[in-house]
PDB file of C-alpha atoms in Angstrom:
ATOM      1  CA  MET A 655      78.478  75.510 107.918  1.00 57.00           C
ATOM      2  CA  ASP A 656      80.341  75.840 104.670  1.00 64.00           C
ATOM      3  CA  THR A 657      82.485  78.824 103.692  1.00 65.00           C
ATOM      4  CA  VAL A 658      80.133  79.438 100.776  1.00 77.00           C
ATOM      5  CA  VAL A 659      77.424  80.455 103.241  1.00 84.00           C
ATOM      6  CA  ARG A 660      79.204  81.885 106.267  1.00 88.00           C
ATOM      7  CA  ARG A 661      81.385  84.452 104.528  1.00 91.00           C
ATOM      8  CA  PRO A 662      78.491  86.158 102.689  1.00 93.00           C
ATOM      9  CA  VAL A 663      76.420  86.139 105.888  1.00 93.00           C
ATOM     10  CA  ALA A 664      79.261  87.855 107.759  1.00 94.00           C
ATOM     11  CA  PHE A 665      79.605  90.440 104.973  1.00 95.00           C
ATOM     12  CA  VAL A 666      75.864  91.127 104.844  1.00 96.00           C
ATOM     13  CA  ALA A 667      75.707  91.424 108.635  1.00 96.00           C
ATOM     14  CA  ALA A 668      78.616  93.872 108.579  1.00 96.00           C
ATOM     15  CA  ILE A 669      76.978  96.020 105.898  1.00 97.00           C
ATOM     16  CA  VAL A 670      73.675  96.015 107.782  1.00 96.00           C
ATOM     17  CA  LEU A 671      75.404  97.125 110.988  1.00 97.00           C
ATOM     18  CA  PHE A 672      77.272  99.890 109.125  1.00 97.00           C
ATOM     19  CA  VAL A 673      73.971 101.177 107.703  1.00 97.00           C
ATOM     20  CA  GLU A 674      72.324 100.878 111.108  1.00 95.00           C
ATOM     21  CA  ALA A 675      75.157 102.875 112.707  1.00 96.00           C
ATOM     22  CA  VAL A 676      74.606 105.732 110.273  1.00 97.00           C
ATOM     23  CA  GLY A 677      70.847 105.555 110.879  1.00 95.00           C
ATOM     24  CA  ILE A 678      71.256 105.670 114.660  1.00 94.00           C
ATOM     25  CA  VAL A 679      73.493 108.731 114.466  1.00 96.00           C
ATOM     26  CA  LEU A 680      71.045 110.473 112.110  1.00 96.00           C
ATOM     27  CA  ILE A 681      68.018 109.698 114.295  1.00 94.00           C
ATOM     28  CA  ASN A 682      69.784 110.922 117.417  1.00 94.00           C
ATOM     29  CA  GLY A 683      70.902 114.023 115.548  1.00 94.00           C
ATOM     30  CA  ILE A 684      67.314 114.773 114.558  1.00 94.00           C
ATOM     31  CA  LEU A 685      66.126 114.211 118.125  1.00 91.00           C
ATOM     32  CA  ALA A 686      68.864 116.453 119.502  1.00 91.00           C
ATOM     33  CA  THR A 687      67.987 119.201 117.037  1.00 91.00           C
ATOM     34  CA  VAL A 688      64.286 119.006 117.892  1.00 89.00           C
ATOM     35  CA  VAL A 689      65.000 119.184 121.626  1.00 86.00           C
ATOM     36  CA  LYS A 690      67.315 122.160 121.127  1.00 85.00           C
ATOM     37  CA  ASN A 691      64.967 124.072 118.789  1.00 87.00           C
ATOM     38  CA  GLN A 692      61.870 123.499 120.892  1.00 83.00           C
ATOM     39  CA  THR A 693      63.727 124.274 124.132  1.00 74.00           C
ATOM     40  CA  MET A 694      62.192 121.206 125.718  1.00 70.00           C
ATOM     41  CA  SER A 695      63.256 120.231 129.192  1.00 71.00           C
ATOM     42  CA  LEU A 696      62.627 117.278 131.424  1.00 75.00           C
ATOM     43  CA  ALA A 697      62.272 117.988 135.145  1.00 80.00           C
ATOM     44  CA  GLY A 698      64.028 121.327 134.746  1.00 80.00           C
ATOM     45  CA  MET A 699      67.122 120.035 132.893  1.00 81.00           C
ATOM     46  CA  ASP A 700      68.823 122.461 130.562  1.00 83.00           C
ATOM     47  CA  PRO A 701      67.772 121.786 126.921  1.00 81.00           C
ATOM     48  CA  ALA A 702      71.369 122.259 125.743  1.00 86.00           C
ATOM     49  CA  VAL A 703      72.522 119.489 128.087  1.00 87.00           C
ATOM     50  CA  MET A 704      69.786 117.175 126.835  1.00 87.00           C
ATOM     51  CA  SER A 705      70.653 117.979 123.221  1.00 88.00           C
ATOM     52  CA  ASN A 706      74.371 117.388 123.773  1.00 91.00           C
ATOM     53  CA  GLY A 707      73.641 114.160 125.646  1.00 92.00           C
ATOM     54  CA  THR A 708      71.542 112.907 122.759  1.00 91.00           C
ATOM     55  CA  TRP A 709      74.355 113.671 120.321  1.00 94.00           C
ATOM     56  CA  VAL A 710      76.872 111.857 122.518  1.00 95.00           C
ATOM     57  CA  MET A 711      74.566 108.874 123.000  1.00 95.00           C
ATOM     58  CA  GLY A 712      74.008 108.604 119.242  1.00 95.00           C
ATOM     59  CA  GLY A 713      77.721 108.900 118.542  1.00 96.00           C
ATOM     60  CA  VAL A 714      78.735 106.285 121.085  1.00 96.00           C
ATOM     61  CA  PHE A 715      76.068 103.824 119.949  1.00 96.00           C
ATOM     62  CA  GLY A 716      76.991 104.475 116.311  1.00 96.00           C
ATOM     63  CA  LEU A 717      80.665 103.770 117.049  1.00 97.00           C
ATOM     64  CA  TYR A 718      79.673 100.594 118.878  1.00 97.00           C
ATOM     65  CA  LEU A 719      77.701  99.393 115.866  1.00 97.00           C
ATOM     66  CA  LEU A 720      80.625 100.277 113.577  1.00 97.00           C
ATOM     67  CA  LEU A 721      82.923  98.229 115.828  1.00 97.00           C
ATOM     68  CA  CYS A 722      80.540  95.263 115.654  1.00 97.00           C
ATOM     69  CA  GLY A 723      80.352  95.618 111.875  1.00 97.00           C
ATOM     70  CA  LEU A 724      84.141  95.758 111.679  1.00 97.00           C
ATOM     71  CA  PHE A 725      84.437  92.540 113.693  1.00 96.00           C
ATOM     72  CA  LEU A 726      81.990  90.821 111.348  1.00 96.00           C
ATOM     73  CA  LEU A 727      83.770  92.184 108.283  1.00 96.00           C
ATOM     74  CA  LEU A 728      87.128  90.919 109.553  1.00 95.00           C
ATOM     75  CA  ALA A 729      85.619  87.510 110.300  1.00 93.00           C
ATOM     76  CA  GLY A 730      84.304  87.341 106.735  1.00 93.00           C
ATOM     77  CA  ILE A 731      87.554  88.498 105.158  1.00 94.00           C
ATOM     78  CA  ARG A 732      89.749  86.161 107.217  1.00 91.00           C
ATOM     79  CA  ASP A 733      87.176  83.353 107.226  1.00 89.00           C
ATOM     80  CA  ARG A 734      88.004  82.768 110.873  1.00 90.00           C
ATOM     81  CA  ALA A 735      85.921  82.914 114.016  1.00 90.00           C
ATOM     82  CA  PRO A 736      86.098  86.212 115.887  1.00 92.00           C
ATOM     83  CA  GLY A 737      88.350  86.305 118.935  1.00 91.00           C
ATOM     84  CA  ARG A 738      87.105  86.208 122.506  1.00 92.00           C
ATOM     85  CA  PHE A 739      86.673  89.983 122.879  1.00 95.00           C
ATOM     86  CA  ALA A 740      84.972  90.278 119.488  1.00 94.00           C
ATOM     87  CA  ARG A 741      82.598  87.421 120.329  1.00 95.00           C
ATOM     88  CA  ILE A 742      81.637  89.084 123.606  1.00 95.00           C
ATOM     89  CA  VAL A 743      81.004  92.394 121.828  1.00 96.00           C
ATOM     90  CA  LEU A 744      78.918  90.650 119.159  1.00 96.00           C
ATOM     91  CA  ILE A 745      76.912  88.689 121.733  1.00 96.00           C
ATOM     92  CA  VAL A 746      76.142  91.915 123.601  1.00 96.00           C
ATOM     93  CA  CYS A 747      75.108  93.481 120.292  1.00 96.00           C
ATOM     94  CA  ALA A 748      72.773  90.548 119.615  1.00 96.00           C
ATOM     95  CA  VAL A 749      71.221  90.855 123.076  1.00 96.00           C
ATOM     96  CA  VAL A 750      70.719  94.602 122.582  1.00 95.00           C
ATOM     97  CA  HIS A 751      68.977  93.928 119.264  1.00 95.00           C
ATOM     98  CA  ALA A 752      66.743  91.335 120.911  1.00 95.00           C
ATOM     99  CA  VAL A 753      65.715  93.704 123.711  1.00 95.00           C
ATOM    100  CA  LEU A 754      65.206  96.639 121.352  1.00 93.00           C
ATOM    101  CA  GLY A 755      63.228  94.382 119.039  1.00 93.00           C
ATOM    102  CA  ALA A 756      60.920  93.438 121.879  1.00 93.00           C
ATOM    103  CA  LEU A 757      60.435  97.112 122.760  1.00 93.00           C
ATOM    104  CA  THR A 758      59.783  98.212 119.179  1.00 91.00           C
ATOM    105  CA  VAL A 759      56.741  95.976 118.783  1.00 91.00           C
ATOM    106  CA  GLY A 760      54.646  98.207 121.007  1.00 89.00           C
ATOM    107  CA  LEU A 761      56.354 101.518 120.286  1.00 90.00           C
ATOM    108  CA  VAL A 762      56.988 101.447 116.541  1.00 90.00           C
ATOM    109  CA  GLY A 763      55.318  98.377 115.057  1.00 92.00           C
ATOM    110  CA  TRP A 764      55.894  94.977 113.564  1.00 94.00           C
ATOM    111  CA  ALA A 765      58.021  96.198 110.658  1.00 93.00           C
ATOM    112  CA  ALA A 766      60.612  97.629 113.047  1.00 91.00           C
ATOM    113  CA  PHE A 767      60.474  94.417 115.082  1.00 94.00           C
ATOM    114  CA  ALA A 768      61.071  92.350 111.942  1.00 95.00           C
ATOM    115  CA  SER A 769      64.072  94.460 110.931  1.00 93.00           C
ATOM    116  CA  MET A 770      65.580  94.150 114.417  1.00 94.00           C
ATOM    117  CA  MET A 771      65.082  90.383 114.304  1.00 95.00           C
ATOM    118  CA  VAL A 772      66.748  90.163 110.886  1.00 95.00           C
ATOM    119  CA  VAL A 773      69.821  91.935 112.262  1.00 95.00           C
ATOM    120  CA  LEU A 774      69.744  89.702 115.350  1.00 95.00           C
ATOM    121  CA  GLY A 775      69.504  86.637 113.127  1.00 95.00           C
ATOM    122  CA  LEU A 776      72.446  87.733 110.977  1.00 95.00           C
ATOM    123  CA  ILE A 777      74.659  88.309 114.025  1.00 96.00           C
ATOM    124  CA  VAL A 778      73.706  85.004 115.659  1.00 95.00           C
ATOM    125  CA  LEU A 779      74.048  83.094 112.384  1.00 94.00           C
ATOM    126  CA  THR A 780      77.543  84.487 111.907  1.00 94.00           C
ATOM    127  CA  LEU A 781      78.549  83.570 115.460  1.00 93.00           C
ATOM    128  CA  VAL A 782      77.153  80.054 115.131  1.00 93.00           C
ATOM    129  CA  ALA A 783      78.561  79.539 111.630  1.00 91.00           C
ATOM    130  CA  TYR A 784      82.108  80.279 112.733  1.00 88.00           C
ATOM    131  CA  GLY A 785      81.865  78.171 115.876  1.00 80.00           C
ATOM    132  CA  THR A 786      83.806  78.810 119.040  1.00 60.00           C
ATOM    133  CA  ARG A 787      87.365  78.403 117.790  1.00 56.00           C
ATOM    134  CA  PRO A 788      89.052  81.789 117.211  1.00 47.00           C
ATOM    135  CA  ASP A 789      92.144  80.142 115.678  1.00 51.00           C
ATOM    136  CA  GLY A 790      90.586  78.825 112.481  1.00 49.00           C
ATOM    137  CA  PRO A 791      87.499  77.662 110.650  1.00 49.00           C
ATOM    138  CA  ALA A 792      85.152  75.606 112.798  1.00 47.00           C
ATOM    139  CA  ASP A 793      84.784  72.782 110.292  1.00 50.00           C
ATOM    140  CA  GLU A 794      88.421  71.650 110.371  1.00 51.00           C
ATOM    141  CA  PRO A 795      88.771  68.186 111.890  1.00 47.00           C
ATOM    142  CA  ALA A 796      90.201  68.140 115.392  1.00 48.00           C
ATOM    143  CA  GLY A 797      92.357  65.108 114.631  1.00 49.00           C
ATOM    144  CA  ASP A 798      92.266  61.428 115.557  1.00 49.00           C
ATOM    145  CA  ALA A 799      93.706  61.895 119.033  1.00 49.00           C
ATOM    146  CA  GLY A 800      91.984  59.932 121.755  1.00 49.00           C
ATOM    147  CA  ALA A 801      90.540  61.435 124.901  1.00 53.00           C
ATOM    148  CA  GLY A 802      93.791  61.125 126.863  1.00 55.00           C
ATOM    149  CA  ALA A 803      96.254  61.784 124.029  1.00 54.00           C
ATOM    150  CA  PRO A 804      97.551  65.294 123.416  1.00 56.00           C
ATOM    151  CA  ALA A 805      96.250  67.071 120.341  1.00 53.00           C
ATOM    152  CA  PRO A 806      98.644  67.416 117.409  1.00 54.00           C
ATOM    153  CA  VAL A 807     100.371  70.775 117.086  1.00 49.00           C
TER     154      VAL A 807
END
């Protein structure tokens, strides 16, 4: 895929993940506040513990999405494939979006499913567009070396 397409896709995916991170933290903050104000408990758990756990969960997931967005932003700026660790993190993020998308169909509706699939598509498109080589753009020729000859340095 050409640089004209892959860089903007990486930037858009990064922006979407940054917005999603803020949204996740806000939603978890609202849920934590509701649990604390209503003094709800589940199987006798302390409402303060449930509220604090919801805040922590939202914060950790928000930081994870920010990290994924940062990896995509760096890939777009450098116009290079993400490294091994970044690719693993982004693949896990794509899988999480796929699973959450499947769950949202029944719980929230088709609009939420569509938005989750758009984010999934942006992440996967970025990963595929940059290929598997973390040392440079994927569309550089590998050289004319034969199967047994060493690759040029």
